[in-house]
Amino acid sequence: MRNFDSLSEREILALAISLEEEDERVYADYAEGLRQDFPASAAVFDGMRGEESGHRRRLLELYRQRFGEHIPLIRRQDVKGFVSRKPVWLIRPLGLDVVRNQASALEVESRRFYERAASRAQDVGVRQLLDDLAQEERSHENRADELGQQKLGPDVKREEDEANRRLFVLQIVQPGLAGLMDGSVSTLAPVFAAAFATRNTSDAFRVGLAASIGAGISMGFAEALSDDGSLTGRGRPWLRGLICGMMTALGGVGHTLPFLIPDFRVAMTAAFVVVAIELGIITWVRHRYMETPTLSAALQVGLGGVLVFITGVLIGSS
């Protein structure tokens, strides 16, 4: 890798052209990735891509005037000081917040590059163009806001925010909630059955830990294999499976940990408290993201938990 300070004016212009080409394609990828779910935001990035295309044309014209037709291939990864970027094609599905944050970072990096490049340029024409581009990159965020105001009216913005919320619920909340409910409810029976059958907290802990991890693995695979997300919009299957599996194991481990306490009565009391907290969290998530009335959610979750708990107690006490 070359140090930036060792680059000639020709190499700086070649690097600037390469950077603008890359940013133009990044914005095109953003627009394409958002077009189906967020068409108005996609139009904003189409406009920003057009801005970068204009910068590239001006750099090309100046380069031809000064150095001819051949442009050496100098890329950002060939020069020290640039931040490593994660390729857009690896970020799927694209989220509005992620894209907006990355776009802001792109503009800041481009501005700093042009400011530093202009300070090193000796040719008046080159310095003038680099200064102009630095100023335009500085105001590019304002330009993005203007494009957003043109394309994203209040109604459109609300629709896209709601679509973003629906995707978050489908891809993150639903698999996590399914796992938490399964781990918190289904593992109650084996944990409390073992506790009442043996009156030994150590045995109950081992049974609960095994049940929690086993349920997590099972639920994770079941969720990942349920669909590939291409038609349902539920996102990457491995991510859903990971979230579901982890939340399942977490839900079971929560009321298993109290059985690390040697005293049986204290351990049981702590386990009851943890179970109540878990069911309360599930009720809140169902109300907050699934729009289930609080009372209805509490009754549904509580009834299921009580039935499974009674099952465990009856089997363990028999």
PDB file of C-alpha atoms in Angstrom:
ATOM      1  CA  MET A   1       0.000   0.000   0.000  1.00  0.00           C
ATOM      2  CA  ARG A   2       1.184   3.520  -0.821  1.00  0.00           C
ATOM      3  CA  ASN A   3       1.167   6.429   1.576  1.00  0.00           C
ATOM      4  CA  PHE A   4      -1.191   9.172   0.439  1.00  0.00           C
ATOM      5  CA  ASP A   5       1.548  11.808   0.693  1.00  0.00           C
ATOM      6  CA  SER A   6       3.658   9.911  -1.866  1.00  0.00           C
ATOM      7  CA  LEU A   7       1.021  10.195  -4.628  1.00  0.00           C
ATOM      8  CA  SER A   8       1.589  12.519  -7.575  1.00  0.00           C
ATOM      9  CA  GLU A   9      -1.113  14.834  -8.925  1.00  0.00           C
ATOM     10  CA  ARG A  10      -1.777  12.341 -11.723  1.00  0.00           C
ATOM     11  CA  GLU A  11      -2.175   9.521  -9.216  1.00  0.00           C
ATOM     12  CA  ILE A  12      -4.403  11.642  -6.971  1.00  0.00           C
ATOM     13  CA  LEU A  13      -6.741  12.392  -9.872  1.00  0.00           C
ATOM     14  CA  ALA A  14      -6.752   8.721 -10.891  1.00  0.00           C
ATOM     15  CA  LEU A  15      -7.619   7.741  -7.330  1.00  0.00           C
ATOM     16  CA  ALA A  16     -10.372  10.391  -7.192  1.00  0.00           C
ATOM     17  CA  ILE A  17     -11.906   9.004 -10.393  1.00  0.00           C
ATOM     18  CA  SER A  18     -11.805   5.500  -8.951  1.00  0.00           C
ATOM     19  CA  LEU A  19     -13.427   6.676  -5.704  1.00  0.00           C
ATOM     20  CA  GLU A  20     -16.237   8.452  -7.525  1.00  0.00           C
ATOM     21  CA  GLU A  21     -16.882   5.393  -9.683  1.00  0.00           C
ATOM     22  CA  GLU A  22     -17.063   3.230  -6.570  1.00  0.00           C
ATOM     23  CA  ASP A  23     -19.352   5.618  -4.691  1.00  0.00           C
ATOM     24  CA  GLU A  24     -21.600   5.899  -7.740  1.00  0.00           C
ATOM     25  CA  ARG A  25     -21.990   2.126  -7.850  1.00  0.00           C
ATOM     26  CA  VAL A  26     -22.534   1.944  -4.090  1.00  0.00           C
ATOM     27  CA  TYR A  27     -25.402   4.432  -4.318  1.00  0.00           C
ATOM     28  CA  ALA A  28     -26.806   2.479  -7.273  1.00  0.00           C
ATOM     29  CA  ASP A  29     -26.673  -0.687  -5.146  1.00  0.00           C
ATOM     30  CA  TYR A  30     -28.413   1.130  -2.292  1.00  0.00           C
ATOM     31  CA  ALA A  31     -31.140   2.319  -4.654  1.00  0.00           C
ATOM     32  CA  GLU A  32     -31.642  -1.136  -6.130  1.00  0.00           C
ATOM     33  CA  GLY A  33     -31.645  -2.824  -2.729  1.00  0.00           C
ATOM     34  CA  LEU A  34     -34.264  -0.434  -1.357  1.00  0.00           C
ATOM     35  CA  ARG A  35     -36.428  -0.147  -4.463  1.00  0.00           C
ATOM     36  CA  GLN A  36     -38.886  -2.940  -3.655  1.00  0.00           C
ATOM     37  CA  ASP A  37     -39.651  -2.006  -0.044  1.00  0.00           C
ATOM     38  CA  PHE A  38     -38.678   1.696   0.032  1.00  0.00           C
ATOM     39  CA  PRO A  39     -39.124   3.142  -3.484  1.00  0.00           C
ATOM     40  CA  ALA A  40     -39.017   6.777  -2.366  1.00  0.00           C
ATOM     41  CA  SER A  41     -35.708   6.322  -0.539  1.00  0.00           C
ATOM     42  CA  ALA A  42     -34.396   4.449  -3.580  1.00  0.00           C
ATOM     43  CA  ALA A  43     -35.162   7.562  -5.648  1.00  0.00           C
ATOM     44  CA  VAL A  44     -33.114   9.639  -3.180  1.00  0.00           C
ATOM     45  CA  PHE A  45     -30.089   7.420  -3.719  1.00  0.00           C
ATOM     46  CA  ASP A  46     -30.638   7.526  -7.476  1.00  0.00           C
ATOM     47  CA  GLY A  47     -30.264  11.289  -7.173  1.00  0.00           C
ATOM     48  CA  MET A  48     -27.096  10.953  -5.103  1.00  0.00           C
ATOM     49  CA  ARG A  49     -25.707   8.527  -7.670  1.00  0.00           C
ATOM     50  CA  GLY A  50     -26.285  11.197 -10.303  1.00  0.00           C
ATOM     51  CA  GLU A  51     -24.289  13.676  -8.198  1.00  0.00           C
ATOM     52  CA  GLU A  52     -21.334  11.277  -8.002  1.00  0.00           C
ATOM     53  CA  SER A  53     -21.546  10.653 -11.751  1.00  0.00           C
ATOM     54  CA  GLY A  54     -21.225  14.402 -12.346  1.00  0.00           C
ATOM     55  CA  HIS A  55     -18.136  14.558 -10.122  1.00  0.00           C
ATOM     56  CA  ARG A  56     -16.545  11.719 -12.058  1.00  0.00           C
ATOM     57  CA  ARG A  57     -17.141  13.399 -15.424  1.00  0.00           C
ATOM     58  CA  ARG A  58     -15.464  16.608 -14.275  1.00  0.00           C
ATOM     59  CA  LEU A  59     -12.471  14.698 -12.940  1.00  0.00           C
ATOM     60  CA  LEU A  60     -12.188  12.759 -16.203  1.00  0.00           C
ATOM     61  CA  GLU A  61     -12.239  15.954 -18.267  1.00  0.00           C
ATOM     62  CA  LEU A  62      -9.486  17.553 -16.229  1.00  0.00           C
ATOM     63  CA  TYR A  63      -7.412  14.364 -16.249  1.00  0.00           C
ATOM     64  CA  ARG A  64      -7.592  14.128 -20.059  1.00  0.00           C
ATOM     65  CA  GLN A  65      -6.530  17.762 -20.396  1.00  0.00           C
ATOM     66  CA  ARG A  66      -3.555  17.332 -18.109  1.00  0.00           C
ATOM     67  CA  PHE A  67      -2.382  13.738 -18.554  1.00  0.00           C
ATOM     68  CA  GLY A  68      -4.021  12.170 -21.611  1.00  0.00           C
ATOM     69  CA  GLU A  69      -6.303   9.186 -22.081  1.00  0.00           C
ATOM     70  CA  HIS A  70      -4.637   6.478 -20.017  1.00  0.00           C
ATOM     71  CA  ILE A  71      -5.802   6.386 -16.391  1.00  0.00           C
ATOM     72  CA  PRO A  72      -3.822   4.097 -14.062  1.00  0.00           C
ATOM     73  CA  LEU A  73      -5.950   1.828 -11.905  1.00  0.00           C
ATOM     74  CA  ILE A  74      -5.471   3.105  -8.351  1.00  0.00           C
ATOM     75  CA  ARG A  75      -8.063   1.936  -5.844  1.00  0.00           C
ATOM     76  CA  ARG A  76      -8.849   2.894  -2.286  1.00  0.00           C
ATOM     77  CA  GLN A  77      -7.401  -0.387  -0.992  1.00  0.00           C
ATOM     78  CA  ASP A  78      -4.064   0.509  -2.619  1.00  0.00           C
ATOM     79  CA  VAL A  79      -3.610   3.626  -0.458  1.00  0.00           C
ATOM     80  CA  LYS A  80      -3.225   3.823   3.306  1.00  0.00           C
ATOM     81  CA  GLY A  81      -5.752   5.740   5.385  1.00  0.00           C
ATOM     82  CA  PHE A  82      -9.082   4.639   3.960  1.00  0.00           C
ATOM     83  CA  VAL A  83     -11.644   2.872   6.136  1.00  0.00           C
ATOM     84  CA  SER A  84     -12.452  -0.694   5.121  1.00  0.00           C
ATOM     85  CA  ARG A  85     -16.020  -0.979   3.826  1.00  0.00           C
ATOM     86  CA  LYS A  86     -18.268  -4.003   3.964  1.00  0.00           C
ATOM     87  CA  PRO A  87     -19.487  -4.782   0.418  1.00  0.00           C
ATOM     88  CA  VAL A  88     -23.097  -3.821  -0.160  1.00  0.00           C
ATOM     89  CA  TRP A  89     -23.965  -7.255  -1.559  1.00  0.00           C
ATOM     90  CA  LEU A  90     -23.084  -8.776   1.817  1.00  0.00           C
ATOM     91  CA  ILE A  91     -25.554  -6.517   3.633  1.00  0.00           C
ATOM     92  CA  ARG A  92     -28.868  -8.205   2.970  1.00  0.00           C
ATOM     93  CA  PRO A  93     -31.543  -7.248   3.524  1.00  0.00           C
ATOM     94  CA  LEU A  94     -30.693  -3.548   3.364  1.00  0.00           C
ATOM     95  CA  GLY A  95     -32.116  -1.543   6.258  1.00  0.00           C
ATOM     96  CA  LEU A  96     -32.932   2.143   6.052  1.00  0.00           C
ATOM     97  CA  ASP A  97     -30.913   3.067   9.137  1.00  0.00           C
ATOM     98  CA  VAL A  98     -27.879   1.061   8.014  1.00  0.00           C
ATOM     99  CA  VAL A  99     -27.925   2.598   4.531  1.00  0.00           C
ATOM    100  CA  ARG A 100     -28.350   6.154   5.802  1.00  0.00           C
ATOM    101  CA  ASN A 101     -25.475   5.775   8.272  1.00  0.00           C
ATOM    102  CA  GLN A 102     -23.188   4.295   5.630  1.00  0.00           C
ATOM    103  CA  ALA A 103     -24.088   6.998   3.120  1.00  0.00           C
ATOM    104  CA  SER A 104     -23.221   9.657   5.693  1.00  0.00           C
ATOM    105  CA  ALA A 105     -19.864   7.973   6.326  1.00  0.00           C
ATOM    106  CA  LEU A 106     -19.167   7.899   2.568  1.00  0.00           C
ATOM    107  CA  GLU A 107     -19.693  11.633   2.267  1.00  0.00           C
ATOM    108  CA  VAL A 108     -17.468  12.444   5.237  1.00  0.00           C
ATOM    109  CA  GLU A 109     -14.653  10.280   3.881  1.00  0.00           C
ATOM    110  CA  SER A 110     -14.951  11.792   0.398  1.00  0.00           C
ATOM    111  CA  ARG A 111     -14.847  15.332   1.787  1.00  0.00           C
ATOM    112  CA  ARG A 112     -11.728  14.642   3.824  1.00  0.00           C
ATOM    113  CA  PHE A 113     -10.045  13.048   0.820  1.00  0.00           C
ATOM    114  CA  TYR A 114     -10.677  16.076  -1.390  1.00  0.00           C
ATOM    115  CA  GLU A 115      -9.578  18.525   1.296  1.00  0.00           C
ATOM    116  CA  ARG A 116      -6.327  16.672   1.801  1.00  0.00           C
ATOM    117  CA  ALA A 117      -5.787  16.179  -1.933  1.00  0.00           C
ATOM    118  CA  ALA A 118      -6.384  19.880  -2.641  1.00  0.00           C
ATOM    119  CA  SER A 119      -3.802  20.882  -0.041  1.00  0.00           C
ATOM    120  CA  ARG A 120      -1.151  18.875  -1.904  1.00  0.00           C
ATOM    121  CA  ALA A 121      -2.021  19.917  -5.463  1.00  0.00           C
ATOM    122  CA  GLN A 122       0.397  22.300  -7.186  1.00  0.00           C
ATOM    123  CA  ASP A 123      -1.491  22.857 -10.423  1.00  0.00           C
ATOM    124  CA  VAL A 124      -4.023  25.676 -10.093  1.00  0.00           C
ATOM    125  CA  GLY A 125      -6.692  23.888 -12.136  1.00  0.00           C
ATOM    126  CA  VAL A 126      -6.328  20.664 -10.186  1.00  0.00           C
ATOM    127  CA  ARG A 127      -6.418  22.480  -6.845  1.00  0.00           C
ATOM    128  CA  GLN A 128      -9.506  24.436  -7.902  1.00  0.00           C
ATOM    129  CA  LEU A 129     -11.438  21.332  -8.938  1.00  0.00           C
ATOM    130  CA  LEU A 130     -10.481  19.413  -5.785  1.00  0.00           C
ATOM    131  CA  ASP A 131     -11.475  22.390  -3.620  1.00  0.00           C
ATOM    132  CA  ASP A 132     -14.809  22.614  -5.454  1.00  0.00           C
ATOM    133  CA  LEU A 133     -15.471  18.906  -4.988  1.00  0.00           C
ATOM    134  CA  ALA A 134     -14.581  19.118  -1.294  1.00  0.00           C
ATOM    135  CA  GLN A 135     -17.110  21.920  -0.912  1.00  0.00           C
ATOM    136  CA  GLU A 136     -19.743  19.965  -2.836  1.00  0.00           C
ATOM    137  CA  GLU A 137     -19.154  16.877  -0.708  1.00  0.00           C
ATOM    138  CA  ARG A 138     -19.519  19.091   2.351  1.00  0.00           C
ATOM    139  CA  SER A 139     -22.900  20.225   1.102  1.00  0.00           C
ATOM    140  CA  HIS A 140     -23.835  16.806  -0.286  1.00  0.00           C
ATOM    141  CA  GLU A 141     -25.571  15.930   2.952  1.00  0.00           C
ATOM    142  CA  ASN A 142     -27.715  19.029   2.496  1.00  0.00           C
ATOM    143  CA  ARG A 143     -28.341  17.939  -1.073  1.00  0.00           C
ATOM    144  CA  ALA A 144     -29.431  14.536   0.201  1.00  0.00           C
ATOM    145  CA  ASP A 145     -31.819  16.276   2.574  1.00  0.00           C
ATOM    146  CA  GLU A 146     -33.209  18.297  -0.334  1.00  0.00           C
ATOM    147  CA  LEU A 147     -33.676  15.173  -2.399  1.00  0.00           C
ATOM    148  CA  GLY A 148     -35.325  13.537   0.608  1.00  0.00           C
ATOM    149  CA  GLN A 149     -37.742  16.431   0.999  1.00  0.00           C
ATOM    150  CA  GLN A 150     -38.617  16.239  -2.687  1.00  0.00           C
ATOM    151  CA  LYS A 151     -39.106  12.483  -2.751  1.00  0.00           C
ATOM    152  CA  LEU A 152     -40.066  11.734   0.845  1.00  0.00           C
ATOM    153  CA  GLY A 153     -43.168  13.667   1.763  1.00  0.00           C
ATOM    154  CA  PRO A 154     -44.698  13.162   5.224  1.00  0.00           C
ATOM    155  CA  ASP A 155     -47.082  10.463   4.017  1.00  0.00           C
ATOM    156  CA  VAL A 156     -44.386   8.601   2.088  1.00  0.00           C
ATOM    157  CA  LYS A 157     -41.999   8.849   5.035  1.00  0.00           C
ATOM    158  CA  ARG A 158     -44.623   7.360   7.357  1.00  0.00           C
ATOM    159  CA  GLU A 159     -45.302   4.546   4.900  1.00  0.00           C
ATOM    160  CA  GLU A 160     -41.589   3.704   4.618  1.00  0.00           C
ATOM    161  CA  ASP A 161     -41.110   3.849   8.390  1.00  0.00           C
ATOM    162  CA  GLU A 162     -44.030   1.486   8.794  1.00  0.00           C
ATOM    163  CA  ALA A 163     -42.591  -0.836   6.136  1.00  0.00           C
ATOM    164  CA  ASN A 164     -39.251  -0.741   7.936  1.00  0.00           C
ATOM    165  CA  ARG A 165     -40.989  -1.624  11.195  1.00  0.00           C
ATOM    166  CA  ARG A 166     -42.799  -4.540   9.542  1.00  0.00           C
ATOM    167  CA  LEU A 167     -39.518  -5.913   8.207  1.00  0.00           C
ATOM    168  CA  PHE A 168     -37.941  -5.617  11.654  1.00  0.00           C
ATOM    169  CA  VAL A 169     -40.866  -7.501  13.178  1.00  0.00           C
ATOM    170  CA  LEU A 170     -40.765 -10.211  10.506  1.00  0.00           C
ATOM    171  CA  GLN A 171     -37.006 -10.741  10.514  1.00  0.00           C
ATOM    172  CA  ILE A 172     -36.034 -10.125  14.152  1.00  0.00           C
ATOM    173  CA  VAL A 173     -38.974  -9.885  16.555  1.00  0.00           C
ATOM    174  CA  GLN A 174     -41.049 -12.847  15.368  1.00  0.00           C
ATOM    175  CA  PRO A 175     -38.271 -15.480  15.446  1.00  0.00           C
ATOM    176  CA  GLY A 176     -36.949 -14.057  18.722  1.00  0.00           C
ATOM    177  CA  LEU A 177     -40.402 -14.054  20.304  1.00  0.00           C
ATOM    178  CA  ALA A 178     -41.132 -17.585  19.123  1.00  0.00           C
ATOM    179  CA  GLY A 179     -37.873 -18.761  20.656  1.00  0.00           C
ATOM    180  CA  LEU A 180     -38.387 -16.881  23.921  1.00  0.00           C
ATOM    181  CA  MET A 181     -41.912 -18.263  24.309  1.00  0.00           C
ATOM    182  CA  ASP A 182     -40.789 -21.812  23.591  1.00  0.00           C
ATOM    183  CA  GLY A 183     -37.792 -21.603  25.905  1.00  0.00           C
ATOM    184  CA  SER A 184     -39.642 -19.889  28.726  1.00  0.00           C
ATOM    185  CA  VAL A 185     -42.755 -22.072  28.609  1.00  0.00           C
ATOM    186  CA  SER A 186     -41.881 -25.498  27.242  1.00  0.00           C
ATOM    187  CA  THR A 187     -38.852 -26.017  29.502  1.00  0.00           C
ATOM    188  CA  LEU A 188     -40.875 -25.317  32.645  1.00  0.00           C
ATOM    189  CA  ALA A 189     -42.203 -28.880  32.746  1.00  0.00           C
ATOM    190  CA  PRO A 190     -38.870 -30.760  32.717  1.00  0.00           C
ATOM    191  CA  VAL A 191     -37.159 -28.303  35.084  1.00  0.00           C
ATOM    192  CA  PHE A 192     -39.855 -28.321  37.758  1.00  0.00           C
ATOM    193  CA  ALA A 193     -40.594 -32.023  37.272  1.00  0.00           C
ATOM    194  CA  ALA A 194     -36.943 -32.776  38.001  1.00  0.00           C
ATOM    195  CA  ALA A 195     -36.940 -30.369  40.952  1.00  0.00           C
ATOM    196  CA  PHE A 196     -40.021 -31.876  42.644  1.00  0.00           C
ATOM    197  CA  ALA A 197     -39.020 -35.429  41.815  1.00  0.00           C
ATOM    198  CA  THR A 198     -35.504 -35.245  43.255  1.00  0.00           C
ATOM    199  CA  ARG A 199     -35.669 -32.280  45.668  1.00  0.00           C
ATOM    200  CA  ASN A 200     -32.114 -31.746  44.489  1.00  0.00           C
ATOM    201  CA  THR A 201     -31.319 -28.357  42.958  1.00  0.00           C
ATOM    202  CA  SER A 202     -28.200 -29.666  41.213  1.00  0.00           C
ATOM    203  CA  ASP A 203     -30.179 -32.322  39.352  1.00  0.00           C
ATOM    204  CA  ALA A 204     -32.855 -29.791  38.411  1.00  0.00           C
ATOM    205  CA  PHE A 205     -30.182 -27.441  37.072  1.00  0.00           C
ATOM    206  CA  ARG A 206     -28.632 -30.099  34.852  1.00  0.00           C
ATOM    207  CA  VAL A 207     -32.028 -31.146  33.489  1.00  0.00           C
ATOM    208  CA  GLY A 208     -32.985 -27.515  32.830  1.00  0.00           C
ATOM    209  CA  LEU A 209     -29.686 -26.713  31.126  1.00  0.00           C
ATOM    210  CA  ALA A 210     -29.936 -29.781  28.887  1.00  0.00           C
ATOM    211  CA  ALA A 211     -33.566 -28.999  28.030  1.00  0.00           C
ATOM    212  CA  SER A 212     -32.761 -25.349  27.250  1.00  0.00           C
ATOM    213  CA  ILE A 213     -29.798 -26.074  24.981  1.00  0.00           C
ATOM    214  CA  GLY A 214     -31.610 -28.927  23.272  1.00  0.00           C
ATOM    215  CA  ALA A 215     -34.691 -26.774  22.685  1.00  0.00           C
ATOM    216  CA  GLY A 216     -32.501 -23.958  21.360  1.00  0.00           C
ATOM    217  CA  ILE A 217     -30.818 -26.219  18.811  1.00  0.00           C
ATOM    218  CA  SER A 218     -34.123 -27.723  17.761  1.00  0.00           C
ATOM    219  CA  MET A 219     -35.941 -24.403  17.420  1.00  0.00           C
ATOM    220  CA  GLY A 220     -33.001 -22.836  15.599  1.00  0.00           C
ATOM    221  CA  PHE A 221     -32.955 -25.507  12.926  1.00  0.00           C
ATOM    222  CA  ALA A 222     -36.742 -25.524  12.652  1.00  0.00           C
ATOM    223  CA  GLU A 223     -36.857 -21.771  12.082  1.00  0.00           C
ATOM    224  CA  ALA A 224     -33.953 -21.748   9.620  1.00  0.00           C
ATOM    225  CA  LEU A 225     -35.494 -24.535   7.546  1.00  0.00           C
ATOM    226  CA  SER A 226     -39.043 -23.164   7.625  1.00  0.00           C
ATOM    227  CA  ASP A 227     -38.519 -20.929   4.545  1.00  0.00           C
ATOM    228  CA  ASP A 228     -35.701 -19.124   2.752  1.00  0.00           C
ATOM    229  CA  GLY A 229     -37.363 -15.708   3.106  1.00  0.00           C
ATOM    230  CA  SER A 230     -37.390 -15.014  -0.636  1.00  0.00           C
ATOM    231  CA  LEU A 231     -41.184 -14.776  -0.856  1.00  0.00           C
ATOM    232  CA  THR A 232     -42.185 -13.970   2.703  1.00  0.00           C
ATOM    233  CA  GLY A 233     -39.676 -11.147   3.237  1.00  0.00           C
ATOM    234  CA  ARG A 234     -38.538 -12.742   6.497  1.00  0.00           C
ATOM    235  CA  GLY A 235     -34.847 -12.279   5.729  1.00  0.00           C
ATOM    236  CA  ARG A 236     -31.930 -14.668   5.894  1.00  0.00           C
ATOM    237  CA  PRO A 237     -32.912 -18.090   7.234  1.00  0.00           C
ATOM    238  CA  TRP A 238     -29.635 -18.607   9.127  1.00  0.00           C
ATOM    239  CA  LEU A 239     -30.067 -15.280  10.928  1.00  0.00           C
ATOM    240  CA  ARG A 240     -33.657 -16.093  11.913  1.00  0.00           C
ATOM    241  CA  GLY A 241     -32.576 -19.539  13.070  1.00  0.00           C
ATOM    242  CA  LEU A 242     -29.724 -18.082  15.124  1.00  0.00           C
ATOM    243  CA  ILE A 243     -31.995 -15.515  16.782  1.00  0.00           C
ATOM    244  CA  CYS A 244     -34.718 -18.073  17.469  1.00  0.00           C
ATOM    245  CA  GLY A 245     -32.283 -20.659  18.836  1.00  0.00           C
ATOM    246  CA  MET A 246     -30.479 -18.200  21.092  1.00  0.00           C
ATOM    247  CA  MET A 247     -33.700 -16.774  22.505  1.00  0.00           C
ATOM    248  CA  THR A 248     -35.067 -20.282  23.091  1.00  0.00           C
ATOM    249  CA  ALA A 249     -31.979 -21.269  25.052  1.00  0.00           C
ATOM    250  CA  LEU A 250     -32.010 -17.957  26.923  1.00  0.00           C
ATOM    251  CA  GLY A 251     -35.661 -18.391  27.879  1.00  0.00           C
ATOM    252  CA  GLY A 252     -34.971 -21.814  29.354  1.00  0.00           C
ATOM    253  CA  VAL A 253     -31.696 -20.932  31.058  1.00  0.00           C
ATOM    254  CA  GLY A 254     -33.331 -17.952  32.808  1.00  0.00           C
ATOM    255  CA  HIS A 255     -35.444 -20.028  35.193  1.00  0.00           C
ATOM    256  CA  THR A 256     -32.801 -22.773  35.338  1.00  0.00           C
ATOM    257  CA  LEU A 257     -30.059 -20.604  36.850  1.00  0.00           C
ATOM    258  CA  PRO A 258     -31.814 -20.229  40.240  1.00  0.00           C
ATOM    259  CA  PHE A 259     -31.269 -23.954  40.805  1.00  0.00           C
ATOM    260  CA  LEU A 260     -27.589 -23.237  41.270  1.00  0.00           C
ATOM    261  CA  ILE A 261     -28.702 -22.166  44.763  1.00  0.00           C
ATOM    262  CA  PRO A 262     -28.241 -25.185  47.083  1.00  0.00           C
ATOM    263  CA  ASP A 263     -31.276 -24.444  49.258  1.00  0.00           C
ATOM    264  CA  PHE A 264     -34.324 -26.000  47.582  1.00  0.00           C
ATOM    265  CA  ARG A 265     -36.931 -23.540  48.898  1.00  0.00           C
ATOM    266  CA  VAL A 266     -34.849 -20.465  48.034  1.00  0.00           C
ATOM    267  CA  ALA A 267     -34.105 -21.858  44.576  1.00  0.00           C
ATOM    268  CA  MET A 268     -37.794 -22.543  43.907  1.00  0.00           C
ATOM    269  CA  THR A 269     -38.793 -19.052  45.049  1.00  0.00           C
ATOM    270  CA  ALA A 270     -36.155 -17.448  42.809  1.00  0.00           C
ATOM    271  CA  ALA A 271     -37.257 -19.639  39.887  1.00  0.00           C
ATOM    272  CA  PHE A 272     -40.892 -18.526  40.347  1.00  0.00           C
ATOM    273  CA  VAL A 273     -39.802 -14.879  40.272  1.00  0.00           C
ATOM    274  CA  VAL A 274     -37.734 -15.409  37.105  1.00  0.00           C
ATOM    275  CA  VAL A 275     -40.632 -17.181  35.398  1.00  0.00           C
ATOM    276  CA  ALA A 276     -42.929 -14.259  36.242  1.00  0.00           C
ATOM    277  CA  ILE A 277     -40.385 -11.830  34.763  1.00  0.00           C
ATOM    278  CA  GLU A 278     -40.015 -13.932  31.606  1.00  0.00           C
ATOM    279  CA  LEU A 279     -43.772 -14.097  31.069  1.00  0.00           C
ATOM    280  CA  GLY A 280     -43.982 -10.347  31.664  1.00  0.00           C
ATOM    281  CA  ILE A 281     -41.330  -9.689  29.010  1.00  0.00           C
ATOM    282  CA  ILE A 282     -43.136 -11.927  26.523  1.00  0.00           C
ATOM    283  CA  THR A 283     -46.396 -10.103  27.243  1.00  0.00           C
ATOM    284  CA  TRP A 284     -44.731  -6.717  26.671  1.00  0.00           C
ATOM    285  CA  VAL A 285     -43.125  -7.813  23.376  1.00  0.00           C
ATOM    286  CA  ARG A 286     -46.418  -9.197  22.093  1.00  0.00           C
ATOM    287  CA  HIS A 287     -48.162  -5.943  23.007  1.00  0.00           C
ATOM    288  CA  ARG A 288     -45.386  -3.684  21.676  1.00  0.00           C
ATOM    289  CA  TYR A 289     -44.636  -5.356  18.357  1.00  0.00           C
ATOM    290  CA  MET A 290     -47.508  -7.721  17.629  1.00  0.00           C
ATOM    291  CA  GLU A 291     -50.157  -5.173  18.706  1.00  0.00           C
ATOM    292  CA  THR A 292     -51.836  -7.712  21.011  1.00  0.00           C
ATOM    293  CA  PRO A 293     -53.887  -6.087  23.810  1.00  0.00           C
ATOM    294  CA  THR A 294     -51.955  -6.254  27.075  1.00  0.00           C
ATOM    295  CA  LEU A 295     -54.639  -8.131  28.995  1.00  0.00           C
ATOM    296  CA  SER A 296     -55.165 -10.618  26.188  1.00  0.00           C
ATOM    297  CA  ALA A 297     -51.426 -11.199  25.801  1.00  0.00           C
ATOM    298  CA  ALA A 298     -50.991 -11.657  29.565  1.00  0.00           C
ATOM    299  CA  LEU A 299     -53.852 -14.160  29.761  1.00  0.00           C
ATOM    300  CA  GLN A 300     -52.603 -16.169  26.787  1.00  0.00           C
ATOM    301  CA  VAL A 301     -49.002 -16.304  27.973  1.00  0.00           C
ATOM    302  CA  GLY A 302     -49.931 -16.796  31.619  1.00  0.00           C
ATOM    303  CA  LEU A 303     -52.392 -19.604  30.874  1.00  0.00           C
ATOM    304  CA  GLY A 304     -49.822 -21.474  28.828  1.00  0.00           C
ATOM    305  CA  GLY A 305     -47.167 -21.049  31.493  1.00  0.00           C
ATOM    306  CA  VAL A 306     -49.466 -22.183  34.304  1.00  0.00           C
ATOM    307  CA  LEU A 307     -50.582 -25.290  32.401  1.00  0.00           C
ATOM    308  CA  VAL A 308     -47.005 -26.328  31.612  1.00  0.00           C
ATOM    309  CA  PHE A 309     -45.906 -25.595  35.188  1.00  0.00           C
ATOM    310  CA  ILE A 310     -48.742 -27.689  36.634  1.00  0.00           C
ATOM    311  CA  THR A 311     -47.814 -30.507  34.264  1.00  0.00           C
ATOM    312  CA  GLY A 312     -44.234 -30.457  35.528  1.00  0.00           C
ATOM    313  CA  VAL A 313     -45.281 -30.355  39.179  1.00  0.00           C
ATOM    314  CA  LEU A 314     -47.776 -33.221  38.823  1.00  0.00           C
ATOM    315  CA  ILE A 315     -45.303 -35.424  36.973  1.00  0.00           C
ATOM    316  CA  GLY A 316     -42.488 -34.592  39.379  1.00  0.00           C
ATOM    317  CA  SER A 317     -44.619 -35.215  42.453  1.00  0.00           C
ATOM    318  CA  SER A 318     -46.136 -38.489  41.274  1.00  0.00           C
TER     319      SER A 318
END
